[in-house]
């Protein structure tokens, strides 16, 4: 699978989940977007942000129209007890565009930190 393909989904935010700390090296937070809002069969699609991408979700409000750029991920898991192999998918957001505003993306190294008392114009 070509992972460089740009998948997108557009619609209003339906739900914003709480931060889940899985380990000291992995944290994840999910959000749901209603794709096809206004159509006969809208779909509620769950996306996730993990670790460095968690900042994308700051200020994400229910009802806000967004376009989510994401990677489609899949993995196989076999339990240690030798049970049935299972397959999982995840939609990993790497950019969230709020309609009517600039895209939310993590700050670059040059943007991090405060500017003190400087006026930004």
Coordinates of N, CA, C and O in Angstrom, one line a residue:
X1 N 0.8 -1.2 0.0 CA 0.0 0.0 0.0 C 0.9 1.2 0.0 O 1.8 1.3 0.7
X2 N 0.5 2.2 -0.8 CA 1.3 3.5 -0.9 C 0.8 4.3 0.3 O -0.3 4.8 0.3
X3 N 1.6 4.5 1.3 CA 1.2 5.3 2.5 C 1.3 6.8 2.3 O 1.0 7.5 3.2
X4 N 1.8 7.2 1.1 CA 1.9 8.6 0.9 C 0.7 9.3 0.3 O 0.5 10.5 0.2
X5 N -0.4 8.4 0.0 CA -1.6 8.9 -0.5 C -2.3 9.8 0.6 O -2.3 9.5 1.8
X6 N -2.9 10.9 0.2 CA -3.5 11.9 1.1 C -5.0 11.5 1.2 O -5.8 11.9 0.3
X7 N -5.3 10.8 2.3 CA -6.8 10.6 2.5 C -7.3 11.8 3.3 O -6.7 12.3 4.2
X8 N -8.6 12.1 3.0 CA -9.2 13.2 3.7 C -10.7 12.8 4.0 O -11.3 12.0 3.3
X9 N -11.2 13.5 5.0 CA -12.7 13.3 5.3 C -13.1 14.7 5.8 O -12.4 15.4 6.6
X10 N -14.3 15.1 5.5 CA -14.8 16.4 5.8 C -16.2 16.3 6.5 O -17.0 15.5 6.0
X11 N -16.4 17.0 7.5 CA -17.7 17.1 8.2 C -17.6 17.7 9.6 O -16.5 18.1 10.0
X12 N -18.7 17.8 10.3 CA -18.7 18.4 11.6 C -18.1 17.4 12.6 O -18.3 16.2 12.5
X13 N -17.4 18.0 13.7 CA -16.9 17.1 14.8 C -18.2 16.7 15.6 O -19.0 17.5 16.0
X14 N -18.3 15.4 15.8 CA -19.4 14.8 16.5 C -19.1 14.6 18.0 O -19.9 14.7 18.9
X15 N -17.8 14.2 18.3 CA -17.4 13.9 19.6 C -15.9 14.1 19.7 O -15.1 13.8 18.8
X16 N -15.4 14.5 20.9 CA -14.0 14.6 21.2 C -13.7 13.8 22.5 O -14.3 14.1 23.5
X17 N -12.9 12.8 22.4 CA -12.6 11.9 23.5 C -11.5 12.4 24.4 O -10.9 13.4 24.1
X18 N -11.4 11.7 25.5 CA -10.4 12.1 26.5 C -9.0 11.5 26.2 O -8.9 10.5 25.4
X19 N -8.0 12.1 26.7 CA -6.6 11.6 26.5 C -6.5 10.2 27.2 O -6.9 10.1 28.4
X20 N -5.9 9.2 26.5 CA -5.6 7.9 27.1 C -4.1 7.7 27.1 O -3.5 7.8 26.0
X21 N -3.5 7.5 28.3 CA -2.1 7.3 28.4 C -2.0 5.7 28.4 O -2.4 5.1 29.4
X22 N -1.4 5.2 27.3 CA -1.2 3.7 27.2 C 0.0 3.3 27.9 O 0.1 2.3 28.6
X23 N 1.1 4.0 27.7 CA 2.4 3.8 28.4 C 3.1 5.1 28.6 O 2.6 6.1 28.1
X24 N 4.3 5.0 29.1 CA 5.1 6.3 29.3 C 5.6 6.8 28.0 O 6.0 8.0 27.9
X25 N 5.5 6.0 26.9 CA 5.9 6.5 25.6 C 4.8 6.6 24.6 O 5.0 7.0 23.4
X26 N 3.5 6.3 25.0 CA 2.4 6.3 24.0 C 1.1 6.8 24.6 O 0.6 6.2 25.6
X27 N 0.6 7.9 24.1 CA -0.7 8.5 24.5 C -1.5 8.7 23.2 O -0.9 9.0 22.2
X28 N -2.8 8.6 23.4 CA -3.7 8.7 22.2 C -5.0 9.4 22.6 O -5.4 9.3 23.8
X29 N -5.6 10.1 21.7 CA -6.9 10.7 21.9 C -7.6 10.6 20.6 O -7.1 10.8 19.5
X30 N -8.9 10.3 20.7 CA -9.8 10.0 19.6 C -10.8 11.2 19.4 O -11.1 11.8 20.4
X31 N -11.2 11.3 18.2 CA -12.4 12.2 17.9 C -13.2 11.6 16.7 O -12.7 10.8 16.0
X32 N -14.4 12.0 16.7 CA -15.4 11.5 15.7 C -15.9 12.6 14.8 O -16.2 13.7 15.3
X33 N -15.8 12.3 13.5 CA -16.3 13.3 12.5 C -17.5 12.7 11.8 O -17.5 11.5 11.4
X34 N -18.6 13.4 11.6 CA -19.8 13.0 10.9 C -19.5 13.2 9.4 O -19.6 14.3 8.9
X35 N -19.2 12.2 8.6 CA -18.9 12.2 7.2 C -20.2 12.1 6.4 O -20.9 11.1 6.7
X36 N -20.4 12.9 5.5 CA -21.7 12.9 4.7 C -22.8 13.5 5.5 O -24.0 13.1 5.2
X37 N -22.5 14.4 6.3 CA -23.6 15.1 7.1 C -24.6 15.7 6.1 O -24.2 16.2 5.1
X38 N -25.9 15.5 6.4 CA -26.9 16.0 5.5 C -27.3 15.0 4.5 O -28.4 15.2 3.8
X39 N -26.6 13.9 4.3 CA -27.0 12.9 3.4 C -27.9 11.9 4.1 O -28.1 12.0 5.3
X40 N -28.5 11.0 3.3 CA -29.4 10.0 3.9 C -28.7 9.1 4.9 O -29.3 8.7 5.9
X41 N -27.5 8.8 4.6 CA -26.8 7.8 5.5 C -25.4 8.4 6.0 O -24.4 7.9 5.5
X42 N -25.4 9.4 6.8 CA -24.1 9.9 7.3 C -23.4 8.9 8.1 O -24.0 8.0 8.7
X43 N -22.1 9.0 8.1 CA -21.3 8.0 8.9 C -20.5 8.7 10.0 O -19.9 9.8 9.8
X44 N -20.4 8.1 11.1 CA -19.6 8.6 12.2 C -18.3 7.9 12.2 O -18.2 6.6 12.5
X45 N -17.2 8.6 11.9 CA -15.9 8.0 11.7 C -14.9 8.4 12.8 O -14.8 9.6 13.0
X46 N -14.3 7.5 13.4 CA -13.3 7.7 14.5 C -11.9 7.9 14.0 O -11.4 7.0 13.2
X47 N -11.3 9.0 14.3 CA -9.9 9.3 14.0 C -9.1 9.3 15.3 O -9.7 9.5 16.4
X48 N -7.8 9.2 15.2 CA -7.0 9.3 16.4 C -5.8 10.2 16.2 O -5.3 10.3 15.0
X49 N -5.3 10.8 17.2 CA -4.0 11.5 17.3 C -3.2 10.9 18.4 O -3.7 10.6 19.4
X50 N -1.9 10.7 18.1 CA -1.0 10.1 19.1 C 0.2 10.9 19.3 O 0.7 11.5 18.3
X51 N 0.7 10.9 20.5 CA 2.0 11.5 20.8 C 2.2 12.9 20.3 O 1.5 13.8 20.7
X52 N 3.1 13.1 19.4 CA 3.4 14.5 18.9 C 2.2 15.1 18.2 O 2.1 16.4 18.1
X53 N 1.3 14.4 17.7 CA 0.1 14.9 16.9 C -1.0 15.3 17.9 O -2.0 15.8 17.4
X54 N -0.9 15.0 19.2 CA -2.0 15.4 20.1 C -2.3 16.9 20.1 O -3.5 17.2 20.3
X55 N -1.3 17.7 19.8 CA -1.5 19.1 19.8 C -2.5 19.5 18.7 O -3.1 20.6 18.7
X56 N -2.7 18.7 17.7 CA -3.7 19.0 16.6 C -5.1 19.2 17.2 O -5.9 19.9 16.6
X57 N -5.4 18.5 18.3 CA -6.8 18.5 18.8 C -7.0 19.7 19.8 O -8.2 19.8 20.2
X58 N -6.0 20.5 20.1 CA -6.3 21.6 21.0 C -7.3 22.5 20.4 O -7.2 22.9 19.2
X59 N -8.4 22.8 21.2 CA -9.4 23.7 20.7 C -10.4 23.1 19.8 O -11.2 23.8 19.2
X60 N -10.4 21.8 19.6 CA -11.3 21.1 18.7 C -12.7 21.0 19.4 O -12.8 20.4 20.4
X61 N -13.7 21.6 18.8 CA -15.0 21.7 19.4 C -16.0 20.9 18.7 O -16.0 20.8 17.4
X62 N -16.9 20.3 19.4 CA -18.0 19.5 18.8 C -18.9 20.5 18.0 O -19.1 21.6 18.4
X63 N -19.2 20.1 16.8 CA -20.0 20.9 15.9 C -19.2 21.7 14.9 O -19.7 22.1 13.8
X64 N -17.9 21.8 15.1 CA -17.0 22.6 14.2 C -16.8 21.8 12.9 O -16.5 20.6 13.0
X65 N -17.0 22.5 11.8 CA -16.7 21.8 10.5 C -15.2 21.7 10.3 O -14.4 22.7 10.5
X66 N -14.7 20.5 9.9 CA -13.3 20.2 9.7 C -13.1 19.4 8.5 O -14.0 18.7 8.0
X67 N -11.8 19.4 8.0 CA -11.3 18.4 7.1 C -10.1 17.8 7.7 O -9.2 18.5 8.2
X68 N -10.2 16.5 7.8 CA -9.1 15.7 8.5 C -8.3 15.0 7.4 O -8.8 14.4 6.5
X69 N -7.0 15.2 7.4 CA -6.0 14.5 6.6 C -5.4 13.4 7.4 O -5.0 13.6 8.6
X70 N -5.4 12.2 6.9 CA -5.1 11.0 7.7 C -4.4 9.9 7.0 O -4.5 9.9 5.7
X71 N -3.7 9.1 7.7 CA -3.1 7.9 7.2 C -4.0 6.7 7.6 O -4.4 6.6 8.7
X72 N -4.2 5.8 6.7 CA -4.9 4.5 7.0 C -3.9 3.5 7.4 O -2.9 3.2 6.7
X73 N -4.0 3.0 8.6 CA -3.1 2.0 9.2 C -3.8 0.7 9.5 O -5.0 0.7 9.9
X74 N -3.2 -0.4 9.3 CA -3.7 -1.7 9.7 C -2.6 -2.6 10.2 O -1.5 -2.5 9.9
X75 N -3.1 -3.5 11.2 CA -2.1 -4.4 11.8 C -2.7 -5.7 12.2 O -3.9 -5.8 12.3
X76 N -1.9 -6.7 12.3 CA -2.3 -8.0 12.7 C -1.9 -8.2 14.1 O -0.8 -7.8 14.6
X77 N -2.7 -9.0 14.9 CA -2.4 -9.3 16.3 C -2.9 -10.7 16.6 O -4.0 -11.1 16.4
X78 N -1.9 -11.5 17.1 CA -2.2 -12.8 17.6 C -2.0 -12.9 19.1 O -0.9 -12.5 19.5
X79 N -3.0 -13.2 19.9 CA -2.8 -13.3 21.3 C -1.7 -14.3 21.7 O -1.5 -15.3 21.0
X80 N -1.0 -14.0 22.8 CA 0.0 -14.9 23.3 C -0.5 -16.3 23.7 O 0.3 -17.2 23.7
X81 N -1.8 -16.4 23.9 CA -2.3 -17.7 24.3 C -2.6 -18.6 23.0 O -3.2 -19.7 23.1
X82 N -2.3 -18.0 21.8 CA -2.4 -18.8 20.6 C -3.9 -18.7 20.0 O -4.2 -19.4 19.1
X83 N -4.7 -17.8 20.5 CA -6.0 -17.6 20.1 C -6.1 -17.1 18.6 O -5.0 -17.0 17.9
X84 N -7.3 -16.8 18.2 CA -7.5 -16.4 16.8 C -6.8 -15.1 16.5 O -6.8 -14.1 17.3
X85 N -6.1 -15.0 15.3 CA -5.5 -13.8 14.9 C -6.6 -12.7 14.6 O -7.6 -13.1 14.0
X86 N -6.4 -11.5 15.0 CA -7.3 -10.4 14.7 C -6.6 -9.3 13.9 O -5.4 -9.2 14.0
X87 N -7.4 -8.5 13.2 CA -6.9 -7.4 12.4 C -7.5 -6.1 12.9 O -8.7 -6.1 13.1
X88 N -6.7 -5.1 13.0 CA -7.2 -3.8 13.4 C -6.8 -2.7 12.4 O -5.8 -2.8 11.8
X89 N -7.7 -1.7 12.3 CA -7.4 -0.5 11.5 C -7.5 0.7 12.3 O -8.2 0.8 13.3
X90 N -6.7 1.7 11.9 CA -6.8 3.0 12.6 C -6.6 4.1 11.6 O -6.0 3.9 10.5
X91 N -7.3 5.2 11.8 CA -7.2 6.4 11.0 C -6.4 7.4 11.8 O -6.9 8.1 12.7
X92 N -5.1 7.6 11.4 CA -4.2 8.5 12.2 C -4.2 9.9 11.5 O -3.6 10.1 10.5
X93 N -4.8 10.8 12.2 CA -4.8 12.2 11.7 C -3.4 12.8 11.8 O -2.7 12.7 12.8
X94 N -3.1 13.5 10.7 CA -1.8 14.3 10.7 C -2.0 15.8 10.4 O -1.1 16.6 10.6
X95 N -3.2 16.1 10.0 CA -3.6 17.6 9.9 C -5.1 17.7 10.1 O -5.8 16.9 9.6
X96 N -5.5 18.7 10.8 CA -6.9 19.0 10.9 C -7.1 20.5 10.5 O -6.6 21.4 11.1
X97 N -7.9 20.6 9.4 CA -8.2 22.0 9.0 C -9.6 22.4 9.5 O -10.6 21.7 9.3
X98 N -9.6 23.5 10.2 CA -10.9 24.0 10.7 C -11.4 24.9 9.6 O -10.6 25.8 9.1
X99 N -12.6 24.8 9.1 CA -13.1 25.6 8.1 C -13.2 27.0 8.5 O -13.8 27.3 9.6
X100 N -12.7 27.9 7.7 CA -12.8 29.3 8.1 C -11.6 29.8 8.9 O -11.6 30.9 9.4
X101 N -10.6 28.9 9.1 CA -9.4 29.3 9.9 C -8.2 28.6 9.3 O -8.3 27.7 8.4
X102 N -7.0 28.9 9.8 CA -5.8 28.3 9.3 C -5.7 26.8 9.8 O -6.3 26.5 10.8
X103 N -5.1 25.9 9.1 CA -4.9 24.5 9.5 C -4.2 24.4 10.8 O -3.3 25.2 11.1
X104 N -4.6 23.5 11.6 CA -4.0 23.2 12.9 C -2.8 22.2 12.6 O -3.1 21.2 12.0
X105 N -1.6 22.6 12.9 CA -0.5 21.7 12.8 C 0.4 22.0 13.9 O 0.4 23.1 14.5
X106 N 1.2 21.0 14.3 CA 2.1 21.2 15.4 C 3.1 22.3 15.1 O 3.5 22.5 14.0
X107 N 3.5 23.1 16.1 CA 4.4 24.2 15.9 C 5.8 23.7 15.5 O 6.2 22.7 16.0
X108 N 6.4 24.4 14.6 CA 7.8 24.0 14.3 C 8.7 24.5 15.4 O 8.3 25.3 16.2
X109 N 10.0 24.1 15.3 CA 10.9 24.5 16.3 C 11.0 26.0 16.4 O 11.2 26.5 17.5
X110 N 10.9 26.7 15.3 CA 11.0 28.1 15.3 C 9.8 28.8 15.9 O 9.8 30.0 16.3
X111 N 8.7 28.1 15.9 CA 7.4 28.7 16.4 C 7.2 28.4 17.9 O 6.4 29.0 18.5
X112 N 7.9 27.4 18.4 CA 7.7 27.1 19.8 C 8.2 28.2 20.7 O 9.1 28.9 20.4
X113 N 7.6 28.3 21.9 CA 8.0 29.2 22.9 C 7.3 30.6 22.7 O 6.7 30.8 21.6
X114 N 7.4 31.4 23.7 CA 6.7 32.7 23.6 C 7.6 33.7 23.0 O 8.8 33.6 23.0
X115 N 6.9 34.8 22.6 CA 7.6 35.9 22.0 C 7.8 37.0 23.0 O 8.1 38.1 22.6
X116 N 7.5 36.8 24.3 CA 7.7 37.8 25.2 C 6.6 38.9 25.0 O 5.4 38.6 24.8
X117 N 7.0 40.1 25.1 CA 6.1 41.3 24.9 C 6.0 41.8 23.5 O 5.5 42.8 23.2
X118 N 6.6 41.0 22.5 CA 6.6 41.5 21.1 C 5.2 41.4 20.6 O 4.4 40.6 20.8
X119 N 4.9 42.4 19.8 CA 3.6 42.5 19.1 C 3.8 41.8 17.8 O 4.7 42.0 17.0
X120 N 2.8 40.8 17.4 CA 3.0 40.0 16.3 C 2.7 40.6 14.9 O 2.6 40.0 13.9
X121 N 2.7 42.0 14.8 CA 2.5 42.6 13.5 C 3.4 43.8 13.3 O 3.9 44.3 14.2

